[in-house]
XYZ file of C-alpha atoms in Angstrom:
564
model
C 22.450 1.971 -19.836
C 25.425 -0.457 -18.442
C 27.982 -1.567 -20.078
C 27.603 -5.107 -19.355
C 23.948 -5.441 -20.305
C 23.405 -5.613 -24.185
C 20.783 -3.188 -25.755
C 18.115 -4.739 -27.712
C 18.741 -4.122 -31.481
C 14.851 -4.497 -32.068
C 13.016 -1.421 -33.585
C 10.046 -0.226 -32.217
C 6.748 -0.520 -33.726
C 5.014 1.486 -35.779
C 1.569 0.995 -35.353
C 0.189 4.317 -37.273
C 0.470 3.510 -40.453
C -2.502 3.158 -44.259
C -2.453 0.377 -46.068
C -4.035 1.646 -49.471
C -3.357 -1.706 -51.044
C -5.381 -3.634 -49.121
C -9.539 -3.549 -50.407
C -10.265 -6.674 -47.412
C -11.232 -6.615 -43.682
C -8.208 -7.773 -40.865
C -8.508 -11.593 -40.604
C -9.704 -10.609 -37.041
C -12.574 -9.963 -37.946
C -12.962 -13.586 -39.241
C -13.960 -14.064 -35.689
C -15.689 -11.345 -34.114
C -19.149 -10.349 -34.262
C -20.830 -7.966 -36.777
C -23.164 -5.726 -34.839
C -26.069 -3.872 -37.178
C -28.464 -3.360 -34.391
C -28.128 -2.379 -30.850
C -29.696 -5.147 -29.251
C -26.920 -7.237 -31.421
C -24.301 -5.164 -28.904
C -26.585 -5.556 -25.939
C -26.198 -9.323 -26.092
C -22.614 -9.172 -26.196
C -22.468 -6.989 -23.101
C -25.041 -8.795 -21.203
C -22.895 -11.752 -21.338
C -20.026 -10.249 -19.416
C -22.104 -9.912 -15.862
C -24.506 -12.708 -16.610
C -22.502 -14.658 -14.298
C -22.178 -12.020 -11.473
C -23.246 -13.205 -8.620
C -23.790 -9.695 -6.848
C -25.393 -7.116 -8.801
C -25.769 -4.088 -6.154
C -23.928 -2.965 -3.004
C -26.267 -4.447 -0.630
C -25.293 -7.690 -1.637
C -21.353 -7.859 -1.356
C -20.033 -10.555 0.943
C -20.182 -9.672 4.880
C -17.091 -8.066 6.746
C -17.168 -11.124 8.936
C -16.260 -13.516 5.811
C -12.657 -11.883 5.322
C -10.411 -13.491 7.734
C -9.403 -12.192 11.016
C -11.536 -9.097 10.239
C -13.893 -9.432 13.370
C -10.786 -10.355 15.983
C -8.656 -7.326 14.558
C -11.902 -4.879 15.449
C -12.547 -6.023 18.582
C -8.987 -5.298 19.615
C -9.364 -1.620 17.808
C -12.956 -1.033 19.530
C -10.892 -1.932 22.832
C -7.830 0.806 22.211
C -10.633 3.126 20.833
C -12.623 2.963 24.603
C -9.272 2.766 26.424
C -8.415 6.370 24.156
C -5.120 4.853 23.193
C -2.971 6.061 20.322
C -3.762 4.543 16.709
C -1.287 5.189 13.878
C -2.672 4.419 10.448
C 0.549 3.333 7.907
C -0.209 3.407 4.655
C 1.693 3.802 0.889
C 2.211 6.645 -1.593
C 0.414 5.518 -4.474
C -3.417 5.645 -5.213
C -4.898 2.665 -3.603
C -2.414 3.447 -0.604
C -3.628 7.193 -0.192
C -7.066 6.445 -0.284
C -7.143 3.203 1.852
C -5.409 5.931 4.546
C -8.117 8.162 3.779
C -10.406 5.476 4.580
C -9.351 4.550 7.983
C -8.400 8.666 8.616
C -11.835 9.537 7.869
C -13.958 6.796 9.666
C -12.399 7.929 12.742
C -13.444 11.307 11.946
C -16.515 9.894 11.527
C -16.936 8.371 15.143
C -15.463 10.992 16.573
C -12.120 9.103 17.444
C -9.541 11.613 17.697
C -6.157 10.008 19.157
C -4.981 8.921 15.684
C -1.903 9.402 13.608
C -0.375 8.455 9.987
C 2.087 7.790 8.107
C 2.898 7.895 4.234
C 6.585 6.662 3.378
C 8.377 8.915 0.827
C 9.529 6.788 -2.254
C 13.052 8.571 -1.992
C 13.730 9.092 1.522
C 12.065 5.797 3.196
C 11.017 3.068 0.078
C 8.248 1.241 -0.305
C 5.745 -0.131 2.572
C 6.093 0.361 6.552
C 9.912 -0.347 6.665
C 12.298 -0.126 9.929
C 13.788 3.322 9.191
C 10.201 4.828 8.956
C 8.672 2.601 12.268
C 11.941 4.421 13.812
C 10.706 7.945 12.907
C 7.354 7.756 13.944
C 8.298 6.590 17.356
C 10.047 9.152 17.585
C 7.519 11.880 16.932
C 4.745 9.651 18.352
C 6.593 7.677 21.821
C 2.991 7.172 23.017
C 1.788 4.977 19.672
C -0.048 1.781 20.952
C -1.218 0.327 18.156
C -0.630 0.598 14.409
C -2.650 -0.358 11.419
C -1.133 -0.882 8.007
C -3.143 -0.366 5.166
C -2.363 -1.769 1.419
C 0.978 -2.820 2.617
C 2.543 -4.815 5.698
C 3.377 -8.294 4.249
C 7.169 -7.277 3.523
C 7.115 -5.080 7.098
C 9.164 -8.362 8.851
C 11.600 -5.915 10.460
C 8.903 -3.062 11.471
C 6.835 -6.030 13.133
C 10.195 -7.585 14.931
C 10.025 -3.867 16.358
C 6.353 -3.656 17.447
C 7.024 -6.808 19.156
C 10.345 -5.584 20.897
C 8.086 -2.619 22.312
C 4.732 -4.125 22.874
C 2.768 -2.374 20.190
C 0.313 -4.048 18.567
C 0.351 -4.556 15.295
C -2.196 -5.289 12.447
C -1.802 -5.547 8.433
C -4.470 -5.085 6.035
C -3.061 -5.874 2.754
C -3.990 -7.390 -0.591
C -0.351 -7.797 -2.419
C 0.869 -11.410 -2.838
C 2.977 -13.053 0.666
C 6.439 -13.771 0.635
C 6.794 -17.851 0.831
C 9.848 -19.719 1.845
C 11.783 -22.176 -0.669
C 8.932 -24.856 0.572
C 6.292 -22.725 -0.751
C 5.152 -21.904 2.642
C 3.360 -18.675 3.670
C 6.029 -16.068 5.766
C 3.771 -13.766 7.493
C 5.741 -10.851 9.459
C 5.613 -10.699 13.026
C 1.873 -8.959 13.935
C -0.820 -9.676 15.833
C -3.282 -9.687 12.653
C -2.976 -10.259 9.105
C -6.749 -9.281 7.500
C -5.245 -9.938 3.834
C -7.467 -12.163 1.355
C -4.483 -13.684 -0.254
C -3.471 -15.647 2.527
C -4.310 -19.084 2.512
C -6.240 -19.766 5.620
C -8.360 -16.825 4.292
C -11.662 -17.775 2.606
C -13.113 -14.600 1.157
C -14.676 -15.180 -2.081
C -12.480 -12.594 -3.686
C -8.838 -12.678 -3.665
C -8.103 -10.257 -6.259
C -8.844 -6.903 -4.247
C -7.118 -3.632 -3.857
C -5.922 -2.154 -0.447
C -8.240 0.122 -0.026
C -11.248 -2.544 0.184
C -9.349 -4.574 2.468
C -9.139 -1.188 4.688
C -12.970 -0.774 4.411
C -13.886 -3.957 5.383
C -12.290 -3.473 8.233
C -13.646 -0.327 9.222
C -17.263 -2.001 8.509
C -16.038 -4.762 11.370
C -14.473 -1.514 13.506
C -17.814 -0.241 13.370
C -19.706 -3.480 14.068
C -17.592 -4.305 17.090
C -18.408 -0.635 18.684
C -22.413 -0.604 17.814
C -21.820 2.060 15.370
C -23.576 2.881 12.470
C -22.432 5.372 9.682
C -25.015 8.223 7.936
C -25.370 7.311 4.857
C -23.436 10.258 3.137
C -20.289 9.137 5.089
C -20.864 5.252 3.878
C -21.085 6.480 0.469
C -18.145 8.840 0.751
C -15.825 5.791 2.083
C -17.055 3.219 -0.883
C -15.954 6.114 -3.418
C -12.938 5.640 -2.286
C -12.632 1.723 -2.896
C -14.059 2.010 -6.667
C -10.971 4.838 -7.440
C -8.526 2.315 -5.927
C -10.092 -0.800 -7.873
C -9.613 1.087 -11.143
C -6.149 3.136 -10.337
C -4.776 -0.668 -9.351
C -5.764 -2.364 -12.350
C -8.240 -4.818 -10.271
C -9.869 -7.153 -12.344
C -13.594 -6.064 -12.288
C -15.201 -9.428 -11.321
C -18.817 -9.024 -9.354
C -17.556 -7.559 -6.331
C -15.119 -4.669 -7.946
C -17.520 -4.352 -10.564
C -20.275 -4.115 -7.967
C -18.289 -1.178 -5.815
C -16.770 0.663 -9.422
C -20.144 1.049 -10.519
C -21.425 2.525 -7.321
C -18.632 4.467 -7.023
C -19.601 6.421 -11.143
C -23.166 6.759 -10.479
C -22.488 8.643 -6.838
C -19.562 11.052 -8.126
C -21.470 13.659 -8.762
C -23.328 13.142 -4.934
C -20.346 12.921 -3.029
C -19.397 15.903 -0.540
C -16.248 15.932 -0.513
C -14.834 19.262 -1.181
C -11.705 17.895 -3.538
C -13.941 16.294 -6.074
C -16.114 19.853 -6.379
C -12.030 20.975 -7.049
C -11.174 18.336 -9.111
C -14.608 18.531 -11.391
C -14.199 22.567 -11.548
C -10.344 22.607 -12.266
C -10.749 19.129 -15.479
C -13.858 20.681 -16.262
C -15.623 17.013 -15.412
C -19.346 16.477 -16.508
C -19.299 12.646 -16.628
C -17.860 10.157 -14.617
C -16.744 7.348 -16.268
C -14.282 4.690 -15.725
C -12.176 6.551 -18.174
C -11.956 9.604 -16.133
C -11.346 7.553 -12.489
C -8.195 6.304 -14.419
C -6.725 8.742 -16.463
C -7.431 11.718 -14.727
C -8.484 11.234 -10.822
C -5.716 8.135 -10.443
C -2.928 9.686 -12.054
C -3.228 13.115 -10.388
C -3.287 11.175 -6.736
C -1.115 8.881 -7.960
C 1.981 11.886 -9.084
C 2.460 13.059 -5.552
C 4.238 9.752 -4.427
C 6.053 9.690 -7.589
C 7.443 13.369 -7.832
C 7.285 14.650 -4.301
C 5.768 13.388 -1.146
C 2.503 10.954 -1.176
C 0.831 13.380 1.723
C 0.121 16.028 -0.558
C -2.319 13.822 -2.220
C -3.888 12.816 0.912
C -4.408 16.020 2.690
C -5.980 16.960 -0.958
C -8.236 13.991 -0.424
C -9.063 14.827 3.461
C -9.234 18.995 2.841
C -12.298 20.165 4.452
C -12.940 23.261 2.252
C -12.922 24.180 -1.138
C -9.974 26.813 -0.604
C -8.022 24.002 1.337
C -8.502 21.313 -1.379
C -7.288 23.685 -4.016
C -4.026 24.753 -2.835
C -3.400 20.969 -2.879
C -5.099 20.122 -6.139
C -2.081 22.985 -7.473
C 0.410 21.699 -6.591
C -1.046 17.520 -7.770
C -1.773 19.248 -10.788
C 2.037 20.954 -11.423
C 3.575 17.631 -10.423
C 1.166 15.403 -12.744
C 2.783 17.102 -15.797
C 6.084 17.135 -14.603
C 5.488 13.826 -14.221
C 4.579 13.699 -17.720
C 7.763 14.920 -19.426
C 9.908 12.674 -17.268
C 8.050 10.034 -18.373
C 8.349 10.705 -21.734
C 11.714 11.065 -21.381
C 12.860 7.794 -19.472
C 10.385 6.626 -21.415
C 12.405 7.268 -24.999
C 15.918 6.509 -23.109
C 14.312 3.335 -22.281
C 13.394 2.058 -25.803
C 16.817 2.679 -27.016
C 18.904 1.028 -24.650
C 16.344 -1.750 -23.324
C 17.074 -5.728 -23.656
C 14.830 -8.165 -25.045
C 14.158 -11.876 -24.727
C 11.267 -14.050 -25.626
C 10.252 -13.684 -22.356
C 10.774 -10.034 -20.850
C 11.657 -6.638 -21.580
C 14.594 -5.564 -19.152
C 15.262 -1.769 -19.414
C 18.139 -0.560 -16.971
C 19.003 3.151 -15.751
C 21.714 5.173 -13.386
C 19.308 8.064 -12.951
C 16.370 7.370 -13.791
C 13.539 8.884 -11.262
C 11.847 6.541 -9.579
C 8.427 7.929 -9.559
C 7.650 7.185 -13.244
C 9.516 4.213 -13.842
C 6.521 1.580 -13.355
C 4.466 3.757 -15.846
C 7.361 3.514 -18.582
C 7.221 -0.319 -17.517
C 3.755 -0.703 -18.085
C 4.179 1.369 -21.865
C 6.890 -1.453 -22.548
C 4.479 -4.103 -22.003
C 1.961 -2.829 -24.081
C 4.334 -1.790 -26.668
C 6.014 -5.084 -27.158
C 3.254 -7.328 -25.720
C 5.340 -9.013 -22.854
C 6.037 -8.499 -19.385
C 8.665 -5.531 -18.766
C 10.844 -4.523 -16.353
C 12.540 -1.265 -15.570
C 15.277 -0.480 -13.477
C 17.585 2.357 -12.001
C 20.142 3.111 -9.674
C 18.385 4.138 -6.101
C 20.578 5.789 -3.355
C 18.637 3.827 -1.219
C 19.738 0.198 -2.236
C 21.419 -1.182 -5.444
C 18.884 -1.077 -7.815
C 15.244 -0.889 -7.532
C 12.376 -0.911 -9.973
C 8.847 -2.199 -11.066
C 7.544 -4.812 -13.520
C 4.611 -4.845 -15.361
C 2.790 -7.755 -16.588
C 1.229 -8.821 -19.834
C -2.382 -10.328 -20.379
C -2.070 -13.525 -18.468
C 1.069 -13.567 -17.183
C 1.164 -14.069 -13.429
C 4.273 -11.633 -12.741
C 4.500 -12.201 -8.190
C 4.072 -16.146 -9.153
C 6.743 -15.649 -12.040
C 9.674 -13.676 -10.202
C 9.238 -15.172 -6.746
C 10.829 -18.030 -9.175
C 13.675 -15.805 -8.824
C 13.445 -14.810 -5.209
C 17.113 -15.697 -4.281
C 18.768 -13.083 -7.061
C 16.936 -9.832 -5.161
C 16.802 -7.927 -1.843
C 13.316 -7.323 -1.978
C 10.174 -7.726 -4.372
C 6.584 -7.720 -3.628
C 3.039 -7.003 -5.678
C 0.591 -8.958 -7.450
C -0.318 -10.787 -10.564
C 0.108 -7.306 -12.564
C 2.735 -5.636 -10.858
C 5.377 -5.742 -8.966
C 8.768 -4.077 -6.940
C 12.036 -5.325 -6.902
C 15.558 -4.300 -5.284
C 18.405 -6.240 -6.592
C 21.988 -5.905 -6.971
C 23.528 -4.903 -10.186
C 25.523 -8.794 -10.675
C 22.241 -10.013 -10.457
C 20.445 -8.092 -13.337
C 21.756 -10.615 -16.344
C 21.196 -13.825 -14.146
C 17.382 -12.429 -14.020
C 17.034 -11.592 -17.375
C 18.605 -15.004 -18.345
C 15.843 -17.011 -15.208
C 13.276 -15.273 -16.282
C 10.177 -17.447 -17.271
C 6.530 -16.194 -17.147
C 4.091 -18.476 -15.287
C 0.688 -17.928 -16.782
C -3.033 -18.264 -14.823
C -6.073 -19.623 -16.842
C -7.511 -16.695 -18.371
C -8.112 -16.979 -21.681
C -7.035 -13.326 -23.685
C -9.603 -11.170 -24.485
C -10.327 -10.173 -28.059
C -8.966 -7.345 -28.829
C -11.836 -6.014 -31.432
C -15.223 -6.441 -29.633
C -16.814 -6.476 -33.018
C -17.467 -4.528 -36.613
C -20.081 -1.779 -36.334
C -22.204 0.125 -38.537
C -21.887 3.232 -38.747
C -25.532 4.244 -37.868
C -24.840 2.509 -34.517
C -21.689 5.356 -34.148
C -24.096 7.746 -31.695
C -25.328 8.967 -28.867
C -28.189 6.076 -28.011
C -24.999 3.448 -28.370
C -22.826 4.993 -26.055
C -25.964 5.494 -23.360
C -25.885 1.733 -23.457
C -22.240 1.405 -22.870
C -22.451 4.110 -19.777
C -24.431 0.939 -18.192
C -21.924 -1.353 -18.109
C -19.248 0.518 -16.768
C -16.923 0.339 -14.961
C -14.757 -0.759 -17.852
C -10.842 -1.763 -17.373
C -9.140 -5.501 -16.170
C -11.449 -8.475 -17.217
C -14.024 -6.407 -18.475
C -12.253 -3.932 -21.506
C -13.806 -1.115 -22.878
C -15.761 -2.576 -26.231
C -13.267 -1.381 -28.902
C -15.195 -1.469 -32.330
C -14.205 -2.293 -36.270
C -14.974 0.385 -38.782
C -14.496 2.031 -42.334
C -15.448 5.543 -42.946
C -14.228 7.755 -45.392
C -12.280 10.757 -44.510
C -13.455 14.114 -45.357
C -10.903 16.265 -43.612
C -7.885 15.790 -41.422
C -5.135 17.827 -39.425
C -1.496 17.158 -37.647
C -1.481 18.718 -34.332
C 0.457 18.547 -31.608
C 0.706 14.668 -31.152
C -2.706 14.110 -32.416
C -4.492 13.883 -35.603
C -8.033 15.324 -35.999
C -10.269 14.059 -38.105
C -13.661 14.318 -39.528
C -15.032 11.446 -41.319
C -18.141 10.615 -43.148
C -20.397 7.514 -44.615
C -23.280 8.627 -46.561
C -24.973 11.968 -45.069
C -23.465 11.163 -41.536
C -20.290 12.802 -40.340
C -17.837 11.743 -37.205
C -15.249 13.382 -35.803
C -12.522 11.533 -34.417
C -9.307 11.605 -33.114
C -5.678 9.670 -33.325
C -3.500 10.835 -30.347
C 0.276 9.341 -29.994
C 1.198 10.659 -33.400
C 3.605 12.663 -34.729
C 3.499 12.523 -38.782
C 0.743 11.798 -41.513
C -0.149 8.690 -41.833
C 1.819 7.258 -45.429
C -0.310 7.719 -48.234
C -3.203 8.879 -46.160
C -5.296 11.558 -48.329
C -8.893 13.088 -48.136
C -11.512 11.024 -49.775
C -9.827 7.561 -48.662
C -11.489 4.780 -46.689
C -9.691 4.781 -43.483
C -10.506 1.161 -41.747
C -9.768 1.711 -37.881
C -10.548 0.219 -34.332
C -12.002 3.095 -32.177
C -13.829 3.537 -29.005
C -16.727 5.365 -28.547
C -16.454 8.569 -26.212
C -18.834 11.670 -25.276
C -17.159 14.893 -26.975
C -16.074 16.882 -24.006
C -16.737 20.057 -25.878
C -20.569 19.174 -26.755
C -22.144 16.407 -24.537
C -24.782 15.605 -27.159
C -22.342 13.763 -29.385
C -19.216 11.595 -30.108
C -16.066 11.334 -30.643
C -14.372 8.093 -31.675
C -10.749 7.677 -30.155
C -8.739 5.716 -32.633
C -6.171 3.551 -31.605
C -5.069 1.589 -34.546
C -5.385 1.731 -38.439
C -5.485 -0.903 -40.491
């Protein structure tokens, strides 16, 4: 930590703890439902996509609705016939890798062959299509005519100065937030297309979308524009794609996310590409879930940018055997838990030393690596309910970091308030980047003031169940209304069982509880000591959620996250 920013002197919580004193239900549940029936849950569930206005993949909006979309593919479609060099530039992280994948394999799938890309690494280039990285491409690449961002572009003002200078074209398919002047007016880099729903002239009905559907609704225009039309197999391989980005970006799952995430689960186990036969063999996958799209498929993409280079994880994606796709998947795998221990790690050094206001966390680092500093963010959020920000010393620029948000907080809207203290910054309503000199750290802290969109806070226990509800017909029912994550959260339930047996493992309790002749196992991860006072034959009262036991598909386990 620096000397000239004060540490917090607030302890951290400690959520794990038995209050044997206590013989009455949270005051929560003053509020929330009691479900004794499964149609009682049904209701409650039903209620979430009544409103939906698309319920199935035929029925998303047209590629034609999203601004600029059928212009941009009529100038590809005309590079395409003239057999002119196409450079696809996309990001390291998740969404960015598989929006690249996107474009990469629709031309594949045509049969269009003159086409490079680019992935900027976090350490050596930054984030998005910057100057030093158009500089090195054109270098290996003197004949590129036209390049094609995808999830980023709207900070590229130098790269598109460039383009300009040498008469490449240039379009940007993007979904993060644009940078406005001190008038509140749109700056749009220099390009000959922006296909981004954010911007204002730009009337798509959804505006919260990740990169990656940006990039394949513009390969559905592509496509139109040449008289094309995709086998179904390779459709269906593209929209996979989409529904892991929706969920490894946090999108909020409104009808069209929804719509995609949901095709995306039920087709996992029909897709034919040969890294998910990799991926299912080597995490030993038998459902797909929402659950395992973003704790296990995002974050193994997702650790290549962060530890190494983001290219691994795409040539993993686009690996055209079995034997190719695991030699990749090895090496995603070895960095993912590296990844893990450094985040632990900066994660710890964080709490100690971090500052906090009403309004932020600020946590600040000289060595911090970079690759794991927005997931240590996004713990501090969660941890002390409030937006967070984490920083570190870069050897690129001053200081860099990320910033997470906290339930309605709209983070891009609340630090472009604050555009004039940093280099750089760009995201969304949930996350962002920032570069800033080290002067003006404390002036941000101190500006600092969360700007909040209408979106009233979901409640946090979905309801009290009974305990003959805790099975296998219950969680069936859930299964259909995945995807679960932003705006739609995984039902988390209220109950009281008695414990017959426990045990402290590594970081995790096990337990098997009971109510009359009906026994549950569950389990308590995040913890490192017994509970206080917490003996066999207590009632433990606990939120859970409801999960298929990996090691027997025929029941449940319940995943505990808090004890009351």
């Amino acid at each position: 930590m620096d000397n000239n920013i004060k540490p917090s002197k607030t302890s951290l919580n400690n959520e794990t703890f038995l209050n044997k004193n206590s013989h009455h239900q949270p005051t929560f549940l003053d509020e929330a439902p009691t479900f004794k029936h499964i149609n009682d849950l049904k209701k409650i569930l039903d209620s979430r996509v009544e409103s939906f206005e698309i319920d199935h993949i035929s029925k998303i909006p047209n590629h034609h609705e999203m601004k600029n979309v059928k212009e941009a593919s009529k100038l590809v479609a005309e590079y395409i016939r003239d057999d002119k060099h196409i450079m696809i530039a996309g990001d390291y992280d998740a969404d960015g890798i598989c929006a690249s994948a996107i474009m990469l394999d629709f031309f594949k799938y045509i049969g269009y062959k003159n086409v490079s890309f680019s992935i900027p690494n976090r350490f050596k280039h930054g984030y998005g299509f910057s100057e030093a990285l158009f500089l090195e491409e054109l270098e290996k690449n003197p004949d590129i005519a036209l390049i094609i961002t995808v999830d980023n572009g709207v900070s590229s003002f130098e790269a598109g100065e460039l383009c300009a200078s040498k008469n490449i074209r240039f379009i940007i398919t993007d979904h993060h937030t644009l940078h406005q002047d001190e008038d509140g007016n749109e700056l749009i880099p220099p390009c000959d297309f922006l296909i981004n729903p954010k911007q204002a002239a730009c009337h798509f009905p959804y505006e919260e979308v990740c990169g990656s559907l940006v990039a394949w609704y513009f390969t559905r225009g592509i496509a139109s524009s040449l008289d094309i039309k995709l086998e179904a197999w390779q459709r269906s391989s593209l929209v996979f794609l989409v529904g892991v980005s929706i969920i490894s970006d946090v999108m909020p799952l409104h009808a069209l996310n929804h719509t995609i995430c949901n095709y995306a689960i039920k087709s996992f186990h029909h897709q034919k590409r040969p890294c998910l036969e990799t991926f299912k063999k080597g995490f030993y996958i038998s459902k797909a879930d929402s659950t395992m799209f973003g704790f296990k498929l995002a974050p193994l993409l997702n650790s290549a940018g962060r530890m190494d280079d983001g290219k691994v994880a795409l040539k993993f994606l686009l690996a055209s055997d079995e034997k190719e796709a695991y030699y990749y998947f090895k090496i995603l795998k070895d960095l993912n838990q590296k990844r893990k221990i450094l985040q632990e790690e900066v994660f710890q050094e964080a709490c100690e030393t971090m500052v906090e206001t009403s309004n932020l966390i600020m946590a600040v680092g000289k060595d911090w690596h970079e690759g794991v500093i927005g997931i240590v963010a996004g713990r501090l959020a969660d941890k002390y309910k409030k937006p967070a920000f984490v920083l570190t010393k870069s050897k690129i620029e001053d200081y860099k970091g990320s910033g997470r948000s906290f339930e309605n907080v709209d983070l891009i809207a609340s630090v472009q308030k604050l555009s004039h203290l940093l280099n750089r910054f760009g995201g969304h309503t949930g996350a962002v980047g920032l570069a800033l000199k080290f002067e003006n750290i404390q002036p941000f802290i101190d500006g600092f003031e969360p700007i909040y969109f209408e979106n009233k806070p979901e409640l946090s226990i979905t309801g009290k169940i009974s305990h003959t509800l805790i099975n296998m017909n219950t969680l069936r029912l859930l299964d259909k209304y995945e995807p679960y994550g932003n705006s739609n959260a995984m039902p988390i339930f209220y109950a009281e069982l008695y414990v017959k047996s426990f045990i402290l493992k590594n970081k995790f309790i096990e337990f098997v509880l009971y109510k009359g002749d009906i026994e549950f196992k569950a389990m308590m991860f995040g913890v490192e000591q017994k509970p206080k006072e917490l003996e066999v034959g207590d009632i433990l009262r606990f939120s859970f959620t409801l999960n298929q036991d990996s090691f027997n598909e025929n029941k449940v386990v319940l995943f505990i996250n808090k004890l009351f």
